[in-house]
Coordinates of C-alpha atoms in Angstrom, one line a residue:
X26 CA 0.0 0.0 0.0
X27 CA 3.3 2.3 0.3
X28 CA 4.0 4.1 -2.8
X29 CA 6.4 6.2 -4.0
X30 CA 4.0 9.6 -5.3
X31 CA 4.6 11.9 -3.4
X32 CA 1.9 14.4 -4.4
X33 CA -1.4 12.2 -3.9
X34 CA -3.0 11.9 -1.1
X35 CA -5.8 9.3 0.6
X36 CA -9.1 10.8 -0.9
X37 CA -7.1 12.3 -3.9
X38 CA -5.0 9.3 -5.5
X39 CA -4.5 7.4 -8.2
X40 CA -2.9 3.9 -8.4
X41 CA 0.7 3.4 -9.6
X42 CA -0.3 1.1 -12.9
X43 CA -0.2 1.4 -16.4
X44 CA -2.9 4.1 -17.2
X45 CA -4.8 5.1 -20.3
X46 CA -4.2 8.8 -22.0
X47 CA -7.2 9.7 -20.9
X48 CA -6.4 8.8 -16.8
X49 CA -2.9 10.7 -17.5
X50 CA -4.9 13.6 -18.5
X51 CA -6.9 13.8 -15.4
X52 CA -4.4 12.8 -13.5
X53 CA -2.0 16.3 -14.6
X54 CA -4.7 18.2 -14.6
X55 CA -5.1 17.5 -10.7
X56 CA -3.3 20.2 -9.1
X57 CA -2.4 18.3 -5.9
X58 CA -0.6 15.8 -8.3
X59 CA 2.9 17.7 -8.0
X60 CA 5.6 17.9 -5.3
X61 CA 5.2 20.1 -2.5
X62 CA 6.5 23.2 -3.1
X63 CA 9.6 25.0 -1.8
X64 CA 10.0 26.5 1.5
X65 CA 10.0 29.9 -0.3
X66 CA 7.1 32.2 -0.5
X67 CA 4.1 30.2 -2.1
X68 CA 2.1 31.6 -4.8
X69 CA -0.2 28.5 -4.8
X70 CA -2.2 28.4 -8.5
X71 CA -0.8 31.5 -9.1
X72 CA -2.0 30.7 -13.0
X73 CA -4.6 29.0 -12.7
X74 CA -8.1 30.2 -12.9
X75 CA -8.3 33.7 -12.2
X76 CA -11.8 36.0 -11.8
X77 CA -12.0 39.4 -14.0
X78 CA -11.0 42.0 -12.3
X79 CA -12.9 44.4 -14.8
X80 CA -13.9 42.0 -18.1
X81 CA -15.8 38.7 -17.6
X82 CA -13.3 35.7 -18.4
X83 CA -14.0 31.6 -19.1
X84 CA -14.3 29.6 -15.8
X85 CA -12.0 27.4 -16.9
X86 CA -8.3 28.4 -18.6
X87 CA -5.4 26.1 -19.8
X88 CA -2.5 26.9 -16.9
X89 CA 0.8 25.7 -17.0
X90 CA 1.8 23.4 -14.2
X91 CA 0.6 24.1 -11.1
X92 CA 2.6 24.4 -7.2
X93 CA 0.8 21.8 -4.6
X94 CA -1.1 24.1 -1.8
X95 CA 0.7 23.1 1.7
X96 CA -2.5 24.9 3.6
X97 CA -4.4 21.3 3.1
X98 CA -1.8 19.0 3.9
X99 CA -1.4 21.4 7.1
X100 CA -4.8 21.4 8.2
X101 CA -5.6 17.8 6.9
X102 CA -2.0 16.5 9.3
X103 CA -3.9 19.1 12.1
X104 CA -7.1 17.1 11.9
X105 CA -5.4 13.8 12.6
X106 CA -3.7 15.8 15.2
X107 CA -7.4 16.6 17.3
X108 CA -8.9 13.2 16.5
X109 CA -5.7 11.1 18.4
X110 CA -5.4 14.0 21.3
X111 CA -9.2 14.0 22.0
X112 CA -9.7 9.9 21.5
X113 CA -6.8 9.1 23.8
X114 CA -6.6 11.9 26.0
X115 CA -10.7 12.6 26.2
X116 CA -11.1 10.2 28.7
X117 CA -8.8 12.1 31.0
X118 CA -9.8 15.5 30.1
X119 CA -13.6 15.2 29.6
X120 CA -13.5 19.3 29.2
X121 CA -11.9 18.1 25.0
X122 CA -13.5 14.8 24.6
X123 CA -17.3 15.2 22.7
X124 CA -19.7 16.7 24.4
X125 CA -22.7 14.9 26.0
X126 CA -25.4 16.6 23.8
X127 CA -25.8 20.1 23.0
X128 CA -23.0 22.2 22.6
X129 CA -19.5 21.8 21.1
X130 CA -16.2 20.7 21.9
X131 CA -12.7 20.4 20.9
X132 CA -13.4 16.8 19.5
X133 CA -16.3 17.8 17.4
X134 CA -14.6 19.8 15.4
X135 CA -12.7 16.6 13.7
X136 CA -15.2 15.0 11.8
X137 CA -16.4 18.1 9.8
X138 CA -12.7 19.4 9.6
X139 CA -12.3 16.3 7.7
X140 CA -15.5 16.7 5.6
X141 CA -14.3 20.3 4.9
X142 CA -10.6 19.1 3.5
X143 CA -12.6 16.4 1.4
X144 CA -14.7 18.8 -0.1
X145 CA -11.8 21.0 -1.3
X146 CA -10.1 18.4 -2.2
X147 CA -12.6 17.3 -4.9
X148 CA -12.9 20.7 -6.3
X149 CA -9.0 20.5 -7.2
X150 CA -9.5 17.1 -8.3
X151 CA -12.0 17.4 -10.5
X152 CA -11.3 20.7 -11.7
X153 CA -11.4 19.1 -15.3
X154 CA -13.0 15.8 -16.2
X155 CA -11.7 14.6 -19.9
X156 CA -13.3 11.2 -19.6
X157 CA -16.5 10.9 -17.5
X158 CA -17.1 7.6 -17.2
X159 CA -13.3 7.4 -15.9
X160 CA -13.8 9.8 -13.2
X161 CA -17.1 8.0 -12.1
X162 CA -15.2 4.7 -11.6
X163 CA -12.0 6.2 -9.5
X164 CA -15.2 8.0 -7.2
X165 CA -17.2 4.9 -7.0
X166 CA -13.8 2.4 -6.5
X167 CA -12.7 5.2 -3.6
X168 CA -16.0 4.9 -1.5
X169 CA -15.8 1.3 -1.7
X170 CA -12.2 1.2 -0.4
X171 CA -13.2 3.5 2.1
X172 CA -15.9 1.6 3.1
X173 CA -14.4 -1.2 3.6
X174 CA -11.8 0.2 5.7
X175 CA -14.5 2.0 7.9
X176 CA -16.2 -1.3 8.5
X177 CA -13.2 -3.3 9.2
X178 CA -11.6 -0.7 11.6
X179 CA -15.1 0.4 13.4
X180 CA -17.0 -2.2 13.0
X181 CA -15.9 -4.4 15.9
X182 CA -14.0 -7.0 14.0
X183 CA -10.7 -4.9 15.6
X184 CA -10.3 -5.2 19.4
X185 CA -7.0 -3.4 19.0
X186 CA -5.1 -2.0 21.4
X187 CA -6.6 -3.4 24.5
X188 CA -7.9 -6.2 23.8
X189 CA -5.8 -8.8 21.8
X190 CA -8.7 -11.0 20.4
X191 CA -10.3 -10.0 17.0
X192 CA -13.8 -11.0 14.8
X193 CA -17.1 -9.8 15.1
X194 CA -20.8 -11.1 15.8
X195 CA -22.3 -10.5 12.4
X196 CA -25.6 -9.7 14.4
X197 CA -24.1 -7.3 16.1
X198 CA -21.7 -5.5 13.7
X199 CA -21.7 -1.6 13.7
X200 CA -21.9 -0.4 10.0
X201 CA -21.7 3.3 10.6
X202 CA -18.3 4.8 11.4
X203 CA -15.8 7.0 10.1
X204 CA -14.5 6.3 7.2
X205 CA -18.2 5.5 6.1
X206 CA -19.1 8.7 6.2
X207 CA -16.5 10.3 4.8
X208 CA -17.1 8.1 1.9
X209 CA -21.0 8.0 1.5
X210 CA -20.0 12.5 1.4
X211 CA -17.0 12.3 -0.6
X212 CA -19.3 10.0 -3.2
X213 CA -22.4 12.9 -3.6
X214 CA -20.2 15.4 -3.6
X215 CA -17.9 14.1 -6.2
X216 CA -20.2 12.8 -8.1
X217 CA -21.7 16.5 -8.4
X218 CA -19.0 17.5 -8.8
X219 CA -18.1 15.2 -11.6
X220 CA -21.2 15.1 -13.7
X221 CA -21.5 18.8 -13.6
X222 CA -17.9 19.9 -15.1
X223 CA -19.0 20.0 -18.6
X224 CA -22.3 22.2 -17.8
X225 CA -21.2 24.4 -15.7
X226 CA -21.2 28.6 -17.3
X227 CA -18.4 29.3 -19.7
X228 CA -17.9 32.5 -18.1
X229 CA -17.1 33.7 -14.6
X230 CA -18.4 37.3 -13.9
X231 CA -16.4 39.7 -11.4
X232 CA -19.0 40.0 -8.8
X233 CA -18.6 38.7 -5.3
X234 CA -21.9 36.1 -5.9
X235 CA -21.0 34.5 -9.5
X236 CA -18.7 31.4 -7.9
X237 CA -22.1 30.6 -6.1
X238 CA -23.8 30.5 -9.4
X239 CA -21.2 29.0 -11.2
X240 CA -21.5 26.1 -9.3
X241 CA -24.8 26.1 -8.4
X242 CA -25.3 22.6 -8.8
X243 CA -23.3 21.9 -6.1
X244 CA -25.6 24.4 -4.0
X245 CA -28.6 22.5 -5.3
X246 CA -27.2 19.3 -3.8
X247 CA -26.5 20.6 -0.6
X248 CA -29.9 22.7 -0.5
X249 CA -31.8 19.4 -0.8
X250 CA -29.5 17.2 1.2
X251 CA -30.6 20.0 4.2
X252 CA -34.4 19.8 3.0
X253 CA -34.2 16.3 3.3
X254 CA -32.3 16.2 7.4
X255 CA -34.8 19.3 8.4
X256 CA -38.2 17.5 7.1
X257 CA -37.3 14.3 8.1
X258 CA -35.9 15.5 11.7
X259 CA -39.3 17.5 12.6
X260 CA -41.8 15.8 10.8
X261 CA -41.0 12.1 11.1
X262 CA -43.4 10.6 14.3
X263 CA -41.3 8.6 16.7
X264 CA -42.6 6.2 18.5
X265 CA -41.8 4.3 21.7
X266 CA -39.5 1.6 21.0
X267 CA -37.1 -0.5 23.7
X268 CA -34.0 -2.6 23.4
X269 CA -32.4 -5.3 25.6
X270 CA -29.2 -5.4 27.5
X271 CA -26.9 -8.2 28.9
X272 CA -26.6 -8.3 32.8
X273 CA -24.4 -11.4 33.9
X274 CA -26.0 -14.0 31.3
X275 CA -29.6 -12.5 32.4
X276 CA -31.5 -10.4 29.8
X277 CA -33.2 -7.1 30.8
X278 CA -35.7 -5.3 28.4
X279 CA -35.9 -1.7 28.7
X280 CA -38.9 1.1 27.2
X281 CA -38.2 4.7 25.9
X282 CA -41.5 6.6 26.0
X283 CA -41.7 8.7 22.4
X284 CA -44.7 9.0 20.9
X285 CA -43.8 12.4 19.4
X286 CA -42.8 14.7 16.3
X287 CA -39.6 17.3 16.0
X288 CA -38.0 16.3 19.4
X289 CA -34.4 17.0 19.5
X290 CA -33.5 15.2 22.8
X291 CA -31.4 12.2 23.2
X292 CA -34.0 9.6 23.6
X293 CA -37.1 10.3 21.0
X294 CA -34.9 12.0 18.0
X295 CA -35.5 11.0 14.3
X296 CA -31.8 10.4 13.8
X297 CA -31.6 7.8 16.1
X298 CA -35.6 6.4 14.8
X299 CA -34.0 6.4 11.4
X300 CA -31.0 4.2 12.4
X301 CA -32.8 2.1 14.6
X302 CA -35.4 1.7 11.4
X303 CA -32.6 1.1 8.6
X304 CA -29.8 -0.8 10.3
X305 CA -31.4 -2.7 13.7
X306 CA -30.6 -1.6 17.1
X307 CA -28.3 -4.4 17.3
X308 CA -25.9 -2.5 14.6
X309 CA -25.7 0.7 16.3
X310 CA -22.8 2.1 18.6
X311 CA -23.2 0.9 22.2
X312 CA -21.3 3.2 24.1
X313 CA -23.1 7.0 22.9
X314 CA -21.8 9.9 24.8
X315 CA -24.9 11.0 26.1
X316 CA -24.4 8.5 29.1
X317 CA -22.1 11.6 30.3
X318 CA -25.2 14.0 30.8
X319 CA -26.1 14.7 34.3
X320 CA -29.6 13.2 34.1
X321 CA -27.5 10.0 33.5
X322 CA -24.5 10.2 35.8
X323 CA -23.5 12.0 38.9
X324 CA -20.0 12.2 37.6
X325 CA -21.1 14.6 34.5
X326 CA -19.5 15.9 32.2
X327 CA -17.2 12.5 32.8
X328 CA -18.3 9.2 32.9
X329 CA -19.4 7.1 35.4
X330 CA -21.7 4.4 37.0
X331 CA -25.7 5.5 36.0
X332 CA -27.8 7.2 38.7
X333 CA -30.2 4.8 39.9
X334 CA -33.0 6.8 38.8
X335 CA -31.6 7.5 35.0
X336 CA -33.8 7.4 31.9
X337 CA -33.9 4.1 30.0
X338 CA -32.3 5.6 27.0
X339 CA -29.3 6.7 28.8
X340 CA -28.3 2.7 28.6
X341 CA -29.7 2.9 25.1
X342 CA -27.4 2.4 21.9
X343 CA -27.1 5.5 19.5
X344 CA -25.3 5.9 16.1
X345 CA -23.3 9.4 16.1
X346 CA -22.5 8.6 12.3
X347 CA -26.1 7.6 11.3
X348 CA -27.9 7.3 7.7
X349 CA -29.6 11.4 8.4
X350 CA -26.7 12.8 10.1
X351 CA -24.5 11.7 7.3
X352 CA -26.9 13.1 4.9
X353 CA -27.0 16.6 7.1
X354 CA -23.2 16.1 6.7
X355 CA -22.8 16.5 3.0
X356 CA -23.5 20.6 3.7
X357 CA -19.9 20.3 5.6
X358 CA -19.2 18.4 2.4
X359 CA -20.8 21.2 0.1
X360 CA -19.0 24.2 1.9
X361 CA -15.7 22.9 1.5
X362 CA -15.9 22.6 -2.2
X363 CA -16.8 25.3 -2.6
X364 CA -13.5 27.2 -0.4
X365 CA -11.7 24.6 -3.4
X366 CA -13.7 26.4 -6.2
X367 CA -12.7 29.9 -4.7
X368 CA -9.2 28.8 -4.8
X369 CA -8.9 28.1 -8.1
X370 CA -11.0 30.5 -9.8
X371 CA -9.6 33.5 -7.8
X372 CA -6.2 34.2 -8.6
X373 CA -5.2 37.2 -5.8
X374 CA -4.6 36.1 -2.3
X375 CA -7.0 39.2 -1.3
X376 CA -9.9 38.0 -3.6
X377 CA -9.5 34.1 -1.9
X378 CA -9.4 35.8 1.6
X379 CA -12.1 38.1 1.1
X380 CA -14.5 35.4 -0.3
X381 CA -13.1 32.7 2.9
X382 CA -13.0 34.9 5.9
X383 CA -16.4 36.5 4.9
X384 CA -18.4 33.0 4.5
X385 CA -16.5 31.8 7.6
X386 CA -17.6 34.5 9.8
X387 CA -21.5 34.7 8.1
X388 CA -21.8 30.6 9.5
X389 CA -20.5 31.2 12.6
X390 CA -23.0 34.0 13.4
X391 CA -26.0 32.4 12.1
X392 CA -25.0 28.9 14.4
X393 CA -24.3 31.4 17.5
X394 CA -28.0 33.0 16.5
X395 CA -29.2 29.6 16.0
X396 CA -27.6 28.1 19.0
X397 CA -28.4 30.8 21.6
X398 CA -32.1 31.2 20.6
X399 CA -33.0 27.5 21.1
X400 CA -34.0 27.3 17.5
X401 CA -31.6 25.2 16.3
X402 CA -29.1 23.5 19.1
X403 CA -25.4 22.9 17.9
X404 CA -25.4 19.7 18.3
X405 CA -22.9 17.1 16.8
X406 CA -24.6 14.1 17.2
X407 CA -27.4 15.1 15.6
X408 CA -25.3 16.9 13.1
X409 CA -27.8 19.4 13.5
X410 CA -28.0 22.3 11.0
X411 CA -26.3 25.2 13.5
X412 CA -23.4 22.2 14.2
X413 CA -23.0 22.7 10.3
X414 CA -22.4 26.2 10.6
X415 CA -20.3 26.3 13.4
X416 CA -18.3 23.5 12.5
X417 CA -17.7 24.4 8.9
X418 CA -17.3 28.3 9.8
X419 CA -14.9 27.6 12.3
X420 CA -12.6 25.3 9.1
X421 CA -13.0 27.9 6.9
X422 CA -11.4 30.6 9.7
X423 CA -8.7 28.1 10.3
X424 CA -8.3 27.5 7.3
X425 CA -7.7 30.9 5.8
X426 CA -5.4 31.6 8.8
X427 CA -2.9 28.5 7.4
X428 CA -3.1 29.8 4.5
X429 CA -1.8 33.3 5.5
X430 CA 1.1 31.5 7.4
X431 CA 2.0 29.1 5.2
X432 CA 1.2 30.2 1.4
X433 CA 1.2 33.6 1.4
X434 CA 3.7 34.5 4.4
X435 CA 6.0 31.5 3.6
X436 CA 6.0 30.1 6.9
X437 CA 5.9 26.9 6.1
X438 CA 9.0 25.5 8.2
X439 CA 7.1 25.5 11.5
X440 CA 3.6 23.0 10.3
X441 CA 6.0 20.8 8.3
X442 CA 5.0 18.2 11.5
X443 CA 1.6 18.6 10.6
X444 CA 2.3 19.1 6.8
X445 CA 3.9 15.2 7.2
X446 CA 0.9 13.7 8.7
X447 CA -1.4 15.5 6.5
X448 CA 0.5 13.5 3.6
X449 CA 0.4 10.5 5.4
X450 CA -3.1 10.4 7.0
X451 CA -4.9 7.7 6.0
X452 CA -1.8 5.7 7.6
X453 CA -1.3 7.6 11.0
X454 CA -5.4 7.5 11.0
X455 CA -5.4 3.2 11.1
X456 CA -2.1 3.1 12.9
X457 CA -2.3 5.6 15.9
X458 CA -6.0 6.8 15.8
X459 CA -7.6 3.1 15.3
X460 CA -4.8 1.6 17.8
X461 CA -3.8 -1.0 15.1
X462 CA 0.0 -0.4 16.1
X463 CA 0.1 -0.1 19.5
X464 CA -2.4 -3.6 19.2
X465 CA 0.4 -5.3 17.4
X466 CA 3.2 -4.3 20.2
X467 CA 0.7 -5.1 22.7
X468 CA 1.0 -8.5 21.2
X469 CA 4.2 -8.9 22.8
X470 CA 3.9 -9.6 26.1
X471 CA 5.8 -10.6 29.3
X472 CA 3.6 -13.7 31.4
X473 CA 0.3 -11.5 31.7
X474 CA -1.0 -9.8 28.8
X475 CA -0.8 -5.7 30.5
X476 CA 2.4 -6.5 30.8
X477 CA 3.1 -4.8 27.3
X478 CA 6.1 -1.9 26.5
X479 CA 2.8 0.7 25.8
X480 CA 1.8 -0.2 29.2
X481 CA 5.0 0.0 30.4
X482 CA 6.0 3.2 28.5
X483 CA 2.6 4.8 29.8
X484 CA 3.3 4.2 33.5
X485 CA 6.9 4.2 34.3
X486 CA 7.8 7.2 31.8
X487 CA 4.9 9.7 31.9
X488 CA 2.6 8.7 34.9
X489 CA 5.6 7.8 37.8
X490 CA 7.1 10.9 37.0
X491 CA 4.4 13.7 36.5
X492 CA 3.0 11.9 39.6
X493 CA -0.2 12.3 38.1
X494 CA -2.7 9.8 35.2
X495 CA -4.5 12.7 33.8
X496 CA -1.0 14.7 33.4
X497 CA 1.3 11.3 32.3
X498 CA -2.0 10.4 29.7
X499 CA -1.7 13.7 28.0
X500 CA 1.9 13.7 27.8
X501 CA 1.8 10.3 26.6
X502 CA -0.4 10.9 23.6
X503 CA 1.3 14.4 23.0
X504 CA 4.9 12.5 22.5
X505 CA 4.5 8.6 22.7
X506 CA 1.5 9.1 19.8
X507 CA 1.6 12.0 18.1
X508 CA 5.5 13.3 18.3
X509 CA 6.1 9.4 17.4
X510 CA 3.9 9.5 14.3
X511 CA 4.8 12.8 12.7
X512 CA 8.3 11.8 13.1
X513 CA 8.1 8.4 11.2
X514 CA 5.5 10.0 8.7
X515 CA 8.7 13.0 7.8
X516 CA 10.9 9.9 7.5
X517 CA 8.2 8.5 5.2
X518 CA 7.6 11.6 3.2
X519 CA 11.7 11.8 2.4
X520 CA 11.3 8.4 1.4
X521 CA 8.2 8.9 -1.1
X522 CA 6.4 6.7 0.6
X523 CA 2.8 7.1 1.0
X524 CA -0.5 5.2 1.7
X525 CA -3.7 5.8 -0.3
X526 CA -7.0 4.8 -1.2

């Protein structure tokens, strides 16, 4: 899975086989298909599709070849980053790990930070599409890897690092993860994308609105993708349903009272009627972080043993990467294409700015306004409509910022760390988010199985000598984890080794 190509990257690559002319043709017209670019100042597409500063111009002009944009492999490597701190060190520092229900945390930013990067990563992608048919194929093939990956990682077949036993009870197998959203978004979105290149407006008019109707397809898609979350979520009737849970080889069957339209609390939702509909309530995750709320634990916002007098659902299984939050997710999807279309059709690092920094700031008002007027909760695991905002307005800030660093002011020296891991992230994601190396070193044990060097390396290096879990836990994640993994994905980079899908 290593290969030397040193310009692709997971959601953005092509196989190294023999390809037809008209594969090589997509694959140079892909402007992330060149080297990274020299620690000089960066003048990233600095030919490529401009917007008439006084005369309309075509949408689309020949350019030359075209310097590789460090901002995504920054804030792609910085998204890895947030999903191994908050995963590993969450459980210490409940304050970063997701939050219970409504509001927003340091961990859910990561999943529509990486919805956002996949969406800009399409628009440079599939900024031309010579051969259709060609392009539908690599989208189609791409999903399926990815959700293949999602399933095997996430779906219970890997006990890893813990627990050194694998396979999975095929009544019981969680289908949602991930990687399967990623890929169910980065399919509609593409797709759009793709089928819409060779209908899109020949021209590209100078005012501040004509990207949005250029590409207003893409709009469309998201428009009814929202239509679709918003109807279903307050019009859909849920009604009281119950599961059963396994006490010491006994069997206990508990209610949730519904019986109700538009509710947006944990236990009578349409996002979690919807996936208890579609997949079974057998297939869904078991462990939701709503069990963290106070009306379910005493030790809120940690965990903790149940109050005895906690609602039924707060033992309930829930699915934070459902069928209707996934579809509510292909806006995150939608919004980063379209900070991919700005950048190539807007040639002057003012024009980009102007057009990023005004859209970011525009969603996070309207998810504050949302948010603090009870009309719309942010909410992650409902991926409700203000989470959208927030989430997406807060990657398009961030965003913008690495791209004043890095490709305009040429500071590119100081995120090469995260730069590496962006380049690498589909490997640091299996080995270090997933666990799947520190499952295999955990393999080799002395007499008892926690007996293992991570064990080891956790408690006699970070915890004995910060005198403290919650300190050592951090500090192991910070530099046993993610120092560890940038370092070997630099070593992998010089090498021009990389893995893709």
């Amino acid at each position: 899975m290593a290969e030397e190509d040193t310009g692709r990257r997971i959601e953005e690559g092509y196989g190294n086989r023999p390809v037809s002319m008209d594969e090589k043709k997509l694959q140079e017209e892909d402007i992330n298909n060149q080297h990274p670019t020299s620690d000089s100042h960066v003048e990233s597409i600095e030919k490529e599709d401009g917007v008439a500063q006084k005369d309309e111009q075509p949408l689309i002009k020949s350019s030359p070849k075209s310097k590789r944009i460090a901002t995504l492999d920054v804030f792609r490597g910085l998204t890895v980053v947030l999903m191994i701190l908050v995963d590993d060190a969450g459980g210490a520092y409940a304050r970063i790990d997701h939050s219970p229900w409504n509001g927003c945390t340091l961990a859910d930013f990561v999943m529509p930070f990486f919805l956002f990067i996949v969406g800009v990563a399409i628009a440079l992608a599939f900024k031309r599409v010579p051969k259709l048919s060609f392009a539908i194929r690599k989208i189609i093939s791409r999903t399926l890897k990815m959700l293949f990956w999602g399933i095997l990682l996430q779906g219970g077949y890997s006990h890893a690092p813990d627990d050194l036993a694998y396979g999975v009870d095929m009544k019981q197998i969680r289908w949602c993860g991930i990687l399967q959203r990623i890929a169910l978004v980065y399919m509609i979105v593409a797709l759009i994308e793709a089928l819409t290149t060779k209908i899109r407006s020949s021209v590209l008019s100078p005012d501040h609105f004509s990207i949005f109707t250029a590409y207003r397809w893409q709009w469309l898609g998201g428009f009814i993708a929202f239509l679709i979350y918003m109807i279903t979520t307050y019009a859909l009737y849920v009604p009281d349903w119950s599961f059963v849970i396994e006490h010491h080889h006994k069997s206990e069957r508990y209610t949730v009272k519904c019986g109700m339209r538009g509710h947006l609390g944990p236990g009578c939702n349409a996002v979690g009627y919807v996936d208890r509909a579609v997949w079974g309530i057998n297939h869904l995750y078991s462990g939701p972080v709503w069990s963290r709320l106070k009306a379910c634990t005493l030790s809120s916002p940690s965990s903790g043993p149940l109050r005895e007098d906690a609602p039924s659902w707060c033992r309930a299984p829930f699915e934070p990467e459902g069928l209707l939050s996934t579809i509510s997710a292909i806006l995150s999807g939608t919004i980063g294409i379209h900070y991919g279309h700005v950048l190539i059709h807007f040639k002057g690092h003012a024009e980009r700015l102007k057009q990023w920094v005004s859209m970011g700031i525009g969603l996070l008002i309207l998810a504050i306004i949302l948010h603090f007027t009870d009309a719309i909760p942010i909410n992650k695991q409902l991926y409700s409509f203000s989470y959208v905002c927030f989430t997406a307005g807060a990657a398009g800030i961030v965003f913008s910022a690495f791209y004043v660093l890095i490709d305009i002011w040429g500071l590119r020296t100081p995120f090469l760390f995260l730069e590496w891991i962006g380049l690498n992230a589909m490997l640091v994601f299996v080995m270090a988010a997933q666990g799947i190396f520190a499952g295999f070193i955990n393999g080799w044990y002395y007499k008892n199985p926690d007996n293992n060097l991570v064990n080891w390396i956790q408690e006699h290096i970070f915890n004995d000598v910060w005198h403290s879990e919650r300190v050592g836990t951090l500090l192991y994640v910070l530099f046993a984890e993610i120092t560890f993994w940038g370092v070997v994905s630099g070593i992998l980079h010089k090498l021009g080794i990389y893995w893709k899908l």
